[in-house]
């Protein structure tokens, strides 16, 4: 067991199993393929929705989630096309669902399976801020952050990948998957993002929101409203996303670049 961990660690350090992310250019540990992850997303997303109170698509807020989500997805597709890396997300099958829950949360699984909880809407308050949240969460997915965290957790837990066994048949990897993508938050287990991943998600999230016609400057008051939540039982979203001065300062630094992408669209 010890030797196995040491060998895994060496593999991580040498990065035998790393891939370079198309959008961030950063090398990431990657023990699971994108195909496997997207397969798992389809199953876990369906299961999550079947166990949740999904708001009818005709509801005004559910319509807003779909509208903002589709505009962000279009912006990302456009961005990827401009960079000549469109094949990285060509098999994304976007879905946007609003789920009735007090939980302050939103997430995106690989392949573009998005959930927004009604509990975050009083904090987003407007469509621009919802675009900030969706831009951020979708960036986590397209930038391979989930795959990276999942791979790190698998090394930490000493899980070996047998080529012929589907990941979705292994209860341990299913647990890690849900802890990584936020769908396990209600059950109290989460594997938080690193600061590097948070910064990347903020950076590209602002650009995508701006390209979709939403005001990136709304990120600042949104995160200030998030910061006020805290309290004895802070929402899962906050434990994953520290809303502190450092984040606000970074967002302000990223703003001039994001604004160069901003073309307001009539809402
Ligand atoms: Zn994040």
mmCIF file of C-alpha atoms and ligand atoms in Angstrom:
data_model
loop_
_atom_site.group_PDB
_atom_site.id
_atom_site.type_symbol
_atom_site.label_atom_id
_atom_site.label_comp_id
_atom_site.label_asym_id
_atom_site.label_seq_id
_atom_site.Cartn_x
_atom_site.Cartn_y
_atom_site.Cartn_z
ATOM 1 C CA UNK A 1 0.000 0.000 0.000
ATOM 2 C CA UNK A 2 2.758 2.401 1.019
ATOM 3 C CA UNK A 3 4.817 1.534 -2.026
ATOM 4 C CA UNK A 4 1.749 1.991 -4.188
ATOM 5 C CA UNK A 5 1.235 5.503 -2.796
ATOM 6 C CA UNK A 6 4.878 6.367 -3.328
ATOM 7 C CA UNK A 7 4.749 5.130 -6.907
ATOM 8 C CA UNK A 8 1.549 7.120 -7.517
ATOM 9 C CA UNK A 9 3.214 10.175 -6.072
ATOM 10 C CA UNK A 10 6.225 9.743 -8.349
ATOM 11 C CA UNK A 11 3.891 9.383 -11.334
ATOM 12 C CA UNK A 12 2.181 12.621 -10.295
ATOM 13 C CA UNK A 13 5.489 14.425 -9.923
ATOM 14 C CA UNK A 14 6.755 13.291 -13.280
ATOM 15 C CA UNK A 15 3.284 13.855 -14.652
ATOM 16 C CA UNK A 16 3.135 10.728 -16.797
ATOM 17 C CA UNK A 17 -0.621 11.015 -16.694
ATOM 18 C CA UNK A 18 -0.941 14.696 -17.336
ATOM 19 C CA UNK A 19 -2.745 16.527 -20.074
ATOM 20 C CA UNK A 20 -2.370 20.150 -21.055
ATOM 21 C CA UNK A 21 -5.689 21.957 -20.830
ATOM 22 C CA UNK A 22 -6.644 23.567 -24.144
ATOM 23 C CA UNK A 23 -7.906 26.788 -22.653
ATOM 24 C CA UNK A 24 -5.645 27.458 -19.667
ATOM 25 C CA UNK A 25 -2.528 25.779 -21.097
ATOM 26 C CA UNK A 26 -1.840 24.333 -17.645
ATOM 27 C CA UNK A 27 -0.662 20.723 -17.232
ATOM 28 C CA UNK A 28 -3.099 18.741 -15.132
ATOM 29 C CA UNK A 29 -3.071 15.299 -13.576
ATOM 30 C CA UNK A 30 -5.566 13.307 -15.563
ATOM 31 C CA UNK A 31 -6.212 9.697 -14.632
ATOM 32 C CA UNK A 32 -9.704 9.631 -16.138
ATOM 33 C CA UNK A 33 -10.583 10.260 -19.740
ATOM 34 C CA UNK A 34 -12.993 13.003 -20.760
ATOM 35 C CA UNK A 35 -15.186 10.344 -22.413
ATOM 36 C CA UNK A 36 -15.487 8.352 -19.193
ATOM 37 C CA UNK A 37 -16.280 11.508 -17.238
ATOM 38 C CA UNK A 38 -18.984 12.565 -19.686
ATOM 39 C CA UNK A 39 -20.529 9.089 -19.513
ATOM 40 C CA UNK A 40 -20.569 9.365 -15.736
ATOM 41 C CA UNK A 41 -22.102 12.846 -15.961
ATOM 42 C CA UNK A 42 -25.028 11.577 -17.986
ATOM 43 C CA UNK A 43 -25.834 8.925 -15.364
ATOM 44 C CA UNK A 44 -25.208 11.065 -12.281
ATOM 45 C CA UNK A 45 -27.036 14.108 -13.702
ATOM 46 C CA UNK A 46 -30.106 12.048 -14.503
ATOM 47 C CA UNK A 47 -30.021 10.492 -11.056
ATOM 48 C CA UNK A 48 -29.601 13.867 -9.355
ATOM 49 C CA UNK A 49 -32.553 15.348 -11.241
ATOM 50 C CA UNK A 50 -34.758 12.320 -10.501
ATOM 51 C CA UNK A 51 -34.126 12.853 -6.779
ATOM 52 C CA UNK A 52 -34.631 16.644 -6.888
ATOM 53 C CA UNK A 53 -37.514 19.057 -7.336
ATOM 54 C CA UNK A 54 -36.813 20.339 -10.841
ATOM 55 C CA UNK A 55 -38.575 23.653 -11.557
ATOM 56 C CA UNK A 56 -40.821 23.494 -14.665
ATOM 57 C CA UNK A 57 -39.096 24.896 -17.768
ATOM 58 C CA UNK A 58 -41.984 27.351 -18.254
ATOM 59 C CA UNK A 59 -41.320 29.040 -14.901
ATOM 60 C CA UNK A 60 -39.816 32.554 -15.327
ATOM 61 C CA UNK A 61 -36.698 31.778 -13.286
ATOM 62 C CA UNK A 62 -36.162 28.424 -15.022
ATOM 63 C CA UNK A 63 -36.459 30.240 -18.360
ATOM 64 C CA UNK A 64 -33.882 32.767 -17.191
ATOM 65 C CA UNK A 65 -31.464 29.970 -16.216
ATOM 66 C CA UNK A 66 -31.843 28.391 -19.660
ATOM 67 C CA UNK A 67 -31.512 31.731 -21.452
ATOM 68 C CA UNK A 68 -28.366 32.789 -19.563
ATOM 69 C CA UNK A 69 -26.910 29.272 -19.776
ATOM 70 C CA UNK A 70 -27.382 29.033 -23.537
ATOM 71 C CA UNK A 71 -25.861 32.462 -24.098
ATOM 72 C CA UNK A 72 -22.806 31.530 -22.009
ATOM 73 C CA UNK A 73 -22.520 28.183 -23.860
ATOM 74 C CA UNK A 74 -22.650 30.035 -27.207
ATOM 75 C CA UNK A 75 -19.968 32.453 -26.034
ATOM 76 C CA UNK A 76 -17.712 29.553 -24.997
ATOM 77 C CA UNK A 77 -18.249 27.809 -28.333
ATOM 78 C CA UNK A 78 -17.343 31.047 -30.124
ATOM 79 C CA UNK A 79 -14.246 31.529 -27.940
ATOM 80 C CA UNK A 80 -13.081 27.961 -28.589
ATOM 81 C CA UNK A 81 -13.668 28.371 -32.336
ATOM 82 C CA UNK A 82 -11.623 31.589 -32.388
ATOM 83 C CA UNK A 83 -8.758 29.790 -30.622
ATOM 84 C CA UNK A 84 -8.986 26.803 -32.984
ATOM 85 C CA UNK A 85 -9.755 24.379 -30.131
ATOM 86 C CA UNK A 86 -13.467 23.822 -30.829
ATOM 87 C CA UNK A 87 -13.068 20.025 -30.938
ATOM 88 C CA UNK A 88 -12.443 20.072 -27.172
ATOM 89 C CA UNK A 89 -16.097 20.801 -26.459
ATOM 90 C CA UNK A 90 -17.733 19.573 -29.660
ATOM 91 C CA UNK A 91 -19.389 16.647 -27.838
ATOM 92 C CA UNK A 92 -20.894 18.840 -25.107
ATOM 93 C CA UNK A 93 -24.666 18.373 -24.866
ATOM 94 C CA UNK A 94 -25.700 21.353 -22.796
ATOM 95 C CA UNK A 95 -28.555 21.080 -20.298
ATOM 96 C CA UNK A 96 -29.640 23.752 -17.839
ATOM 97 C CA UNK A 97 -31.980 22.977 -14.958
ATOM 98 C CA UNK A 98 -33.225 25.026 -12.025
ATOM 99 C CA UNK A 99 -33.756 22.922 -8.883
ATOM 100 C CA UNK A 100 -35.913 23.913 -5.912
ATOM 101 C CA UNK A 101 -33.571 24.010 -2.910
ATOM 102 C CA UNK A 102 -32.551 26.416 -0.117
ATOM 103 C CA UNK A 103 -28.947 25.416 -0.885
ATOM 104 C CA UNK A 104 -26.871 28.376 -2.230
ATOM 105 C CA UNK A 105 -25.237 26.522 -5.081
ATOM 106 C CA UNK A 106 -24.759 25.927 -8.803
ATOM 107 C CA UNK A 107 -22.537 23.494 -10.688
ATOM 108 C CA UNK A 108 -21.650 22.088 -14.089
ATOM 109 C CA UNK A 109 -20.672 18.482 -14.800
ATOM 110 C CA UNK A 110 -18.417 17.550 -17.740
ATOM 111 C CA UNK A 111 -20.301 17.591 -21.016
ATOM 112 C CA UNK A 112 -22.287 20.681 -19.996
ATOM 113 C CA UNK A 113 -24.809 19.348 -17.471
ATOM 114 C CA UNK A 114 -25.721 22.383 -15.370
ATOM 115 C CA UNK A 115 -27.821 22.803 -12.216
ATOM 116 C CA UNK A 116 -28.735 26.079 -10.508
ATOM 117 C CA UNK A 117 -30.416 25.927 -7.076
ATOM 118 C CA UNK A 118 -33.248 28.398 -6.371
ATOM 119 C CA UNK A 119 -31.337 29.278 -3.166
ATOM 120 C CA UNK A 120 -28.696 31.221 -5.095
ATOM 121 C CA UNK A 121 -31.180 33.479 -6.945
ATOM 122 C CA UNK A 122 -31.750 35.898 -3.998
ATOM 123 C CA UNK A 123 -27.975 36.480 -4.046
ATOM 124 C CA UNK A 124 -27.484 36.764 -7.802
ATOM 125 C CA UNK A 125 -30.511 39.142 -7.907
ATOM 126 C CA UNK A 126 -30.076 39.913 -11.612
ATOM 127 C CA UNK A 127 -29.307 38.192 -14.887
ATOM 128 C CA UNK A 128 -25.772 39.597 -15.145
ATOM 129 C CA UNK A 129 -24.772 38.119 -11.786
ATOM 130 C CA UNK A 130 -26.330 34.778 -12.717
ATOM 131 C CA UNK A 131 -24.152 34.908 -15.850
ATOM 132 C CA UNK A 132 -21.111 35.460 -13.594
ATOM 133 C CA UNK A 133 -22.013 32.328 -11.593
ATOM 134 C CA UNK A 134 -22.671 30.218 -14.693
ATOM 135 C CA UNK A 135 -19.559 31.499 -16.474
ATOM 136 C CA UNK A 136 -17.517 30.533 -13.412
ATOM 137 C CA UNK A 137 -19.062 27.084 -12.916
ATOM 138 C CA UNK A 138 -18.936 26.163 -16.604
ATOM 139 C CA UNK A 139 -15.270 27.214 -16.737
ATOM 140 C CA UNK A 140 -14.551 24.694 -13.957
ATOM 141 C CA UNK A 141 -15.944 22.015 -16.313
ATOM 142 C CA UNK A 142 -14.302 23.074 -19.591
ATOM 143 C CA UNK A 143 -10.970 23.774 -17.870
ATOM 144 C CA UNK A 144 -10.920 20.183 -16.615
ATOM 145 C CA UNK A 145 -10.861 21.164 -12.929
ATOM 146 C CA UNK A 146 -13.171 18.320 -11.927
ATOM 147 C CA UNK A 147 -11.023 15.779 -13.713
ATOM 148 C CA UNK A 148 -7.940 17.165 -11.987
ATOM 149 C CA UNK A 149 -9.501 17.042 -8.507
ATOM 150 C CA UNK A 150 -10.943 13.626 -9.164
ATOM 151 C CA UNK A 151 -7.544 12.303 -10.253
ATOM 152 C CA UNK A 152 -5.891 13.787 -7.157
ATOM 153 C CA UNK A 153 -8.540 12.198 -4.905
ATOM 154 C CA UNK A 154 -8.071 8.834 -6.618
ATOM 155 C CA UNK A 155 -4.314 8.972 -5.977
ATOM 156 C CA UNK A 156 -4.928 10.023 -2.363
ATOM 157 C CA UNK A 157 -7.334 7.119 -1.847
ATOM 158 C CA UNK A 158 -5.094 4.659 -3.685
ATOM 159 C CA UNK A 159 -7.714 3.802 -6.310
ATOM 160 C CA UNK A 160 -6.251 1.916 -9.254
ATOM 161 C CA UNK A 161 -7.909 2.161 -12.624
ATOM 162 C CA UNK A 162 -8.506 -1.180 -14.259
ATOM 163 C CA UNK A 163 -8.904 -0.580 -17.949
ATOM 164 C CA UNK A 164 -11.911 -2.825 -18.399
ATOM 165 C CA UNK A 165 -13.982 -1.611 -15.434
ATOM 166 C CA UNK A 166 -16.270 1.342 -16.018
ATOM 167 C CA UNK A 167 -15.754 4.114 -13.452
ATOM 168 C CA UNK A 168 -19.486 4.377 -12.918
ATOM 169 C CA UNK A 169 -19.503 0.781 -11.605
ATOM 170 C CA UNK A 170 -17.124 1.659 -8.790
ATOM 171 C CA UNK A 171 -19.003 3.156 -5.788
ATOM 172 C CA UNK A 172 -15.787 4.831 -4.593
ATOM 173 C CA UNK A 173 -15.255 6.730 -7.836
ATOM 174 C CA UNK A 174 -18.977 7.632 -7.985
ATOM 175 C CA UNK A 175 -18.636 9.156 -4.492
ATOM 176 C CA UNK A 176 -15.558 11.122 -5.512
ATOM 177 C CA UNK A 177 -17.341 12.286 -8.674
ATOM 178 C CA UNK A 178 -20.283 13.687 -6.691
ATOM 179 C CA UNK A 179 -17.975 15.267 -4.114
ATOM 180 C CA UNK A 180 -16.039 16.960 -6.929
ATOM 181 C CA UNK A 181 -18.946 18.229 -9.009
ATOM 182 C CA UNK A 182 -21.100 19.625 -6.223
ATOM 183 C CA UNK A 183 -23.944 17.153 -6.579
ATOM 184 C CA UNK A 184 -22.858 15.646 -3.232
ATOM 185 C CA UNK A 185 -23.017 18.977 -1.388
ATOM 186 C CA UNK A 186 -26.436 18.285 0.089
ATOM 187 C CA UNK A 187 -25.045 15.090 1.576
ATOM 188 C CA UNK A 188 -22.235 17.066 3.184
ATOM 189 C CA UNK A 189 -19.259 15.944 1.174
ATOM 190 C CA UNK A 190 -17.332 18.184 -1.157
ATOM 191 C CA UNK A 191 -13.811 18.336 -2.506
ATOM 192 C CA UNK A 192 -13.089 22.040 -2.797
ATOM 193 C CA UNK A 193 -11.328 23.721 -5.702
ATOM 194 C CA UNK A 194 -7.791 24.995 -5.283
ATOM 195 C CA UNK A 195 -7.011 28.707 -5.442
ATOM 196 C CA UNK A 196 -5.446 28.197 -8.882
ATOM 197 C CA UNK A 197 -8.651 26.600 -10.169
ATOM 198 C CA UNK A 198 -10.761 29.361 -8.607
ATOM 199 C CA UNK A 199 -8.662 32.050 -10.245
ATOM 200 C CA UNK A 200 -8.910 30.331 -13.649
ATOM 201 C CA UNK A 201 -12.694 29.979 -13.258
ATOM 202 C CA UNK A 202 -13.024 33.657 -12.325
ATOM 203 C CA UNK A 203 -10.760 34.756 -15.178
ATOM 204 C CA UNK A 204 -12.465 32.871 -18.042
ATOM 205 C CA UNK A 205 -15.897 33.075 -16.400
ATOM 206 C CA UNK A 206 -15.739 36.877 -16.633
ATOM 207 C CA UNK A 207 -14.678 36.707 -20.297
ATOM 208 C CA UNK A 208 -17.481 34.276 -21.221
ATOM 209 C CA UNK A 209 -20.118 36.319 -19.359
ATOM 210 C CA UNK A 210 -18.899 39.478 -21.115
ATOM 211 C CA UNK A 211 -18.910 37.793 -24.546
ATOM 212 C CA UNK A 212 -22.477 36.609 -23.837
ATOM 213 C CA UNK A 213 -23.472 40.264 -23.411
ATOM 214 C CA UNK A 214 -23.555 40.388 -19.600
ATOM 215 C CA UNK A 215 -21.820 43.063 -17.550
ATOM 216 C CA UNK A 216 -18.723 41.470 -15.963
ATOM 217 C CA UNK A 217 -18.556 44.299 -13.403
ATOM 218 C CA UNK A 218 -21.573 42.705 -11.684
ATOM 219 C CA UNK A 219 -19.124 40.079 -10.359
ATOM 220 C CA UNK A 220 -17.892 42.485 -7.674
ATOM 221 C CA UNK A 221 -21.243 43.252 -5.962
ATOM 222 C CA UNK A 222 -22.245 39.594 -6.402
ATOM 223 C CA UNK A 223 -19.194 38.326 -4.485
ATOM 224 C CA UNK A 224 -19.707 41.068 -1.900
ATOM 225 C CA UNK A 225 -23.262 39.773 -1.341
ATOM 226 C CA UNK A 226 -21.878 36.223 -1.101
ATOM 227 C CA UNK A 227 -19.328 37.374 1.493
ATOM 228 C CA UNK A 228 -22.147 38.623 3.727
ATOM 229 C CA UNK A 229 -23.672 35.129 3.962
ATOM 230 C CA UNK A 230 -21.087 33.303 6.115
ATOM 231 C CA UNK A 231 -22.541 32.765 9.589
ATOM 232 C CA UNK A 232 -22.543 29.600 11.649
ATOM 233 C CA UNK A 233 -23.518 27.362 8.747
ATOM 234 C CA UNK A 234 -22.047 28.881 5.585
ATOM 235 C CA UNK A 235 -23.418 27.454 2.326
ATOM 236 C CA UNK A 236 -21.430 24.741 0.527
ATOM 237 C CA UNK A 237 -20.814 27.181 -2.317
ATOM 238 C CA UNK A 238 -18.881 29.441 0.094
ATOM 239 C CA UNK A 239 -16.679 26.658 1.444
ATOM 240 C CA UNK A 240 -15.770 25.907 -2.170
ATOM 241 C CA UNK A 241 -15.578 29.581 -3.144
ATOM 242 C CA UNK A 242 -14.037 31.866 -0.529
ATOM 243 C CA UNK A 243 -15.662 35.291 -0.961
ATOM 244 C CA UNK A 244 -12.863 37.310 0.546
ATOM 245 C CA UNK A 245 -10.847 40.439 -0.173
ATOM 246 C CA UNK A 246 -8.278 38.467 -2.159
ATOM 247 C CA UNK A 247 -10.952 37.264 -4.588
ATOM 248 C CA UNK A 248 -12.456 40.745 -5.022
ATOM 249 C CA UNK A 249 -8.990 42.223 -5.603
ATOM 250 C CA UNK A 250 -8.213 39.600 -8.279
ATOM 251 C CA UNK A 251 -11.578 40.224 -9.958
ATOM 252 C CA UNK A 252 -10.793 43.936 -10.115
ATOM 253 C CA UNK A 253 -7.447 43.140 -11.729
ATOM 254 C CA UNK A 254 -9.159 40.900 -14.308
ATOM 255 C CA UNK A 255 -11.878 43.431 -15.130
ATOM 256 C CA UNK A 256 -10.120 45.591 -17.791
ATOM 257 C CA UNK A 257 -9.430 42.491 -19.933
ATOM 258 C CA UNK A 258 -12.989 41.160 -19.478
ATOM 259 C CA UNK A 259 -14.441 44.538 -20.485
ATOM 260 C CA UNK A 260 -12.678 44.346 -23.863
ATOM 261 C CA UNK A 261 -14.982 41.374 -24.617
ATOM 262 C CA UNK A 262 -18.136 43.110 -23.386
ATOM 263 C CA UNK A 263 -20.799 43.977 -25.928
ATOM 264 C CA UNK A 264 -24.056 44.659 -24.089
ATOM 265 C CA UNK A 265 -27.082 42.885 -25.525
ATOM 266 C CA UNK A 266 -30.595 44.173 -24.909
ATOM 267 C CA UNK A 267 -32.249 41.970 -22.305
HETATM 268 ZN ZN1 LIG B 1 -15.289 27.860 -8.280
#
